[in-house]
Each structure stands twice: as C-alpha cells, then as structure tokens.
Amino acid sequence: MNKTLNTRRNNTRARQRGQGMTEYIIITALIAIAAIGAVMYFGQTARSQVAGMAKELSGQNANAEIADAGTAAGKAHDQEQKKKTLSSYNGNDN
C-alpha cells in the first residue's frame, strides 16, 4: 500500500511539471507573436532611429535617418487608422 501511494505521488508530480512546462511554452509563444506584430508596425521606425543614433555617435549628420524614422512612424499611424477586414489581410485596400 505504501508503495502504491509513492508511485501515485511521483506520477502526479511528473504530470504537474509537464503541465507547467506546457503553460510556459504557450505564454512564450504568445509573447513572441506580440513582439512580431510590434516589429511589423514599428520595425522600420526603430531601424531608422538606431541608424540615426549610430551616425550621430560616429560624428556624422543623421538628419536623413531621423526623417526616415518620422516617415515610417507616419506610415504606421496611417495603417493603424485604416479599417481592418478580411479583404485587407494581405495588404489589399479594397
């Protein structure tokens, strides 16, 4: 009887560890999906800003990169304002 209780207890612990790992994987996947979505909207803005900072740190003029960042931010804002439907899923503006 004691052996049976120990076996059940060990099986329960193993299942709980597996459940915890599964939940962790699901949460990680959701965070990754959210990050990909954010990069899709603001990726060009961030790249332009980093390029501008790199140029400024090297002593060069970065006005063009800063302007590109502003343009990319404006495009992201315009996309946010558009109505999203299934017909616009692939970038179609029908």
PDB file of C-alpha atoms in Angstrom:
ATOM      1  CA  MET A   1       0.000   0.000   0.000  1.00  0.00           C
ATOM      2  CA  ASN A   2       2.807   2.394   0.847  1.00  0.00           C
ATOM      3  CA  LYS A   3       4.485   1.599  -2.470  1.00  0.00           C
ATOM      4  CA  THR A   4       1.265   2.382  -4.345  1.00  0.00           C
ATOM      5  CA  LEU A   5       0.944   5.792  -2.648  1.00  0.00           C
ATOM      6  CA  ASN A   6       4.543   6.687  -3.518  1.00  0.00           C
ATOM      7  CA  THR A   7       4.008   5.696  -7.148  1.00  0.00           C
ATOM      8  CA  ARG A   8       0.847   7.811  -7.399  1.00  0.00           C
ATOM      9  CA  ARG A   9       2.585  10.757  -5.763  1.00  0.00           C
ATOM     10  CA  ASN A  10       5.511  10.543  -8.203  1.00  0.00           C
ATOM     11  CA  ASN A  11       3.179  10.290 -11.209  1.00  0.00           C
ATOM     12  CA  THR A  12       1.257  13.361 -10.044  1.00  0.00           C
ATOM     13  CA  ARG A  13       4.470  15.377  -9.657  1.00  0.00           C
ATOM     14  CA  ALA A  14       5.632  14.411 -13.145  1.00  0.00           C
ATOM     15  CA  ARG A  15       2.291  15.449 -14.654  1.00  0.00           C
ATOM     16  CA  GLN A  16       2.361  18.763 -12.814  1.00  0.00           C
ATOM     17  CA  ARG A  17       5.873  19.505 -14.091  1.00  0.00           C
ATOM     18  CA  GLY A  18       4.751  18.718 -17.631  1.00  0.00           C
ATOM     19  CA  GLN A  19       1.714  20.962 -17.272  1.00  0.00           C
ATOM     20  CA  GLY A  20       3.862  23.826 -16.003  1.00  0.00           C
ATOM     21  CA  MET A  21       6.238  23.473 -18.947  1.00  0.00           C
ATOM     22  CA  THR A  22       3.333  23.453 -21.404  1.00  0.00           C
ATOM     23  CA  GLU A  23       1.917  26.641 -19.890  1.00  0.00           C
ATOM     24  CA  TYR A  24       5.351  28.262 -20.071  1.00  0.00           C
ATOM     25  CA  ILE A  25       5.675  27.354 -23.768  1.00  0.00           C
ATOM     26  CA  ILE A  26       2.220  28.785 -24.543  1.00  0.00           C
ATOM     27  CA  ILE A  27       2.994  32.061 -22.759  1.00  0.00           C
ATOM     28  CA  THR A  28       6.353  32.325 -24.540  1.00  0.00           C
ATOM     29  CA  ALA A  29       4.663  31.760 -27.906  1.00  0.00           C
ATOM     30  CA  LEU A  30       2.076  34.477 -27.209  1.00  0.00           C
ATOM     31  CA  ILE A  31       4.815  36.940 -26.249  1.00  0.00           C
ATOM     32  CA  ALA A  32       6.710  36.085 -29.441  1.00  0.00           C
ATOM     33  CA  ILE A  33       3.598  36.670 -31.562  1.00  0.00           C
ATOM     34  CA  ALA A  34       3.023  40.044 -29.889  1.00  0.00           C
ATOM     35  CA  ALA A  35       6.663  41.013 -30.461  1.00  0.00           C
ATOM     36  CA  ILE A  36       6.457  40.068 -34.142  1.00  0.00           C
ATOM     37  CA  GLY A  37       3.337  42.211 -34.504  1.00  0.00           C
ATOM     38  CA  ALA A  38       5.038  45.182 -32.847  1.00  0.00           C
ATOM     39  CA  VAL A  39       8.091  44.849 -35.080  1.00  0.00           C
ATOM     40  CA  MET A  40       5.850  44.721 -38.150  1.00  0.00           C
ATOM     41  CA  TYR A  41       4.351  48.094 -37.254  1.00  0.00           C
ATOM     42  CA  PHE A  42       7.348  49.849 -35.736  1.00  0.00           C
ATOM     43  CA  GLY A  43      10.334  47.929 -37.113  1.00  0.00           C
ATOM     44  CA  GLN A  44      11.283  50.433 -39.789  1.00  0.00           C
ATOM     45  CA  THR A  45      10.923  53.289 -37.318  1.00  0.00           C
ATOM     46  CA  ALA A  46      13.230  51.570 -34.828  1.00  0.00           C
ATOM     47  CA  ARG A  47      15.791  50.667 -37.520  1.00  0.00           C
ATOM     48  CA  SER A  48      15.882  54.251 -38.773  1.00  0.00           C
ATOM     49  CA  GLN A  49      16.281  55.628 -35.268  1.00  0.00           C
ATOM     50  CA  VAL A  50      19.129  53.219 -34.471  1.00  0.00           C
ATOM     51  CA  ALA A  51      20.816  54.110 -37.761  1.00  0.00           C
ATOM     52  CA  GLY A  52      20.488  57.792 -36.894  1.00  0.00           C
ATOM     53  CA  MET A  53      21.977  57.257 -33.433  1.00  0.00           C
ATOM     54  CA  ALA A  54      24.870  55.272 -34.895  1.00  0.00           C
ATOM     55  CA  LYS A  55      25.627  58.061 -37.368  1.00  0.00           C
ATOM     56  CA  GLU A  56      25.448  60.720 -34.673  1.00  0.00           C
ATOM     57  CA  LEU A  57      27.778  58.708 -32.415  1.00  0.00           C
ATOM     58  CA  SER A  58      30.298  58.491 -35.242  1.00  0.00           C
ATOM     59  CA  GLY A  59      30.138  62.254 -35.717  1.00  0.00           C
ATOM     60  CA  GLN A  60      28.134  62.267 -38.951  1.00  0.00           C
ATOM     61  CA  ASN A  61      24.921  64.103 -39.755  1.00  0.00           C
ATOM     62  CA  ALA A  62      21.852  61.872 -39.276  1.00  0.00           C
ATOM     63  CA  ASN A  63      19.071  64.176 -40.448  1.00  0.00           C
ATOM     64  CA  ALA A  64      18.082  61.786 -43.270  1.00  0.00           C
ATOM     65  CA  GLU A  65      17.737  58.804 -40.910  1.00  0.00           C
ATOM     66  CA  ILE A  66      15.743  60.860 -38.419  1.00  0.00           C
ATOM     67  CA  ALA A  67      13.419  61.977 -41.234  1.00  0.00           C
ATOM     68  CA  ASP A  68      13.068  58.337 -42.364  1.00  0.00           C
ATOM     69  CA  ALA A  69      12.075  57.368 -38.818  1.00  0.00           C
ATOM     70  CA  GLY A  70       9.388  60.058 -38.828  1.00  0.00           C
ATOM     71  CA  THR A  71       8.094  58.907 -42.208  1.00  0.00           C
ATOM     72  CA  ALA A  72       7.947  55.278 -41.062  1.00  0.00           C
ATOM     73  CA  ALA A  73       6.108  56.308 -37.896  1.00  0.00           C
ATOM     74  CA  GLY A  74       3.606  58.222 -40.020  1.00  0.00           C
ATOM     75  CA  LYS A  75       3.020  55.167 -42.219  1.00  0.00           C
ATOM     76  CA  ALA A  76       2.457  53.013 -39.128  1.00  0.00           C
ATOM     77  CA  HIS A  77      -0.062  55.567 -37.849  1.00  0.00           C
ATOM     78  CA  ASP A  78      -1.856  55.586 -41.208  1.00  0.00           C
ATOM     79  CA  GLN A  79      -2.115  51.784 -41.170  1.00  0.00           C
ATOM     80  CA  GLU A  80      -3.497  51.899 -37.652  1.00  0.00           C
ATOM     81  CA  GLN A  81      -6.246  54.294 -38.744  1.00  0.00           C
ATOM     82  CA  LYS A  82      -7.460  52.061 -41.606  1.00  0.00           C
ATOM     83  CA  LYS A  83     -10.392  49.734 -41.143  1.00  0.00           C
ATOM     84  CA  LYS A  84      -9.183  46.136 -40.937  1.00  0.00           C
ATOM     85  CA  THR A  85     -11.240  43.398 -42.579  1.00  0.00           C
ATOM     86  CA  LEU A  86     -10.511  40.031 -44.113  1.00  0.00           C
ATOM     87  CA  SER A  87     -10.158  41.674 -47.530  1.00  0.00           C
ATOM     88  CA  SER A  88      -7.252  43.777 -46.228  1.00  0.00           C
ATOM     89  CA  TYR A  89      -5.439  40.799 -44.684  1.00  0.00           C
ATOM     90  CA  ASN A  90      -2.648  40.692 -47.292  1.00  0.00           C
ATOM     91  CA  GLY A  91      -2.326  44.461 -47.600  1.00  0.00           C
ATOM     92  CA  ASN A  92      -5.202  44.839 -50.071  1.00  0.00           C
ATOM     93  CA  ASP A  93      -7.002  48.119 -49.572  1.00  0.00           C
ATOM     94  CA  ASN A  94     -10.247  47.041 -51.263  1.00  0.00           C
TER      95      ASN A  94
END
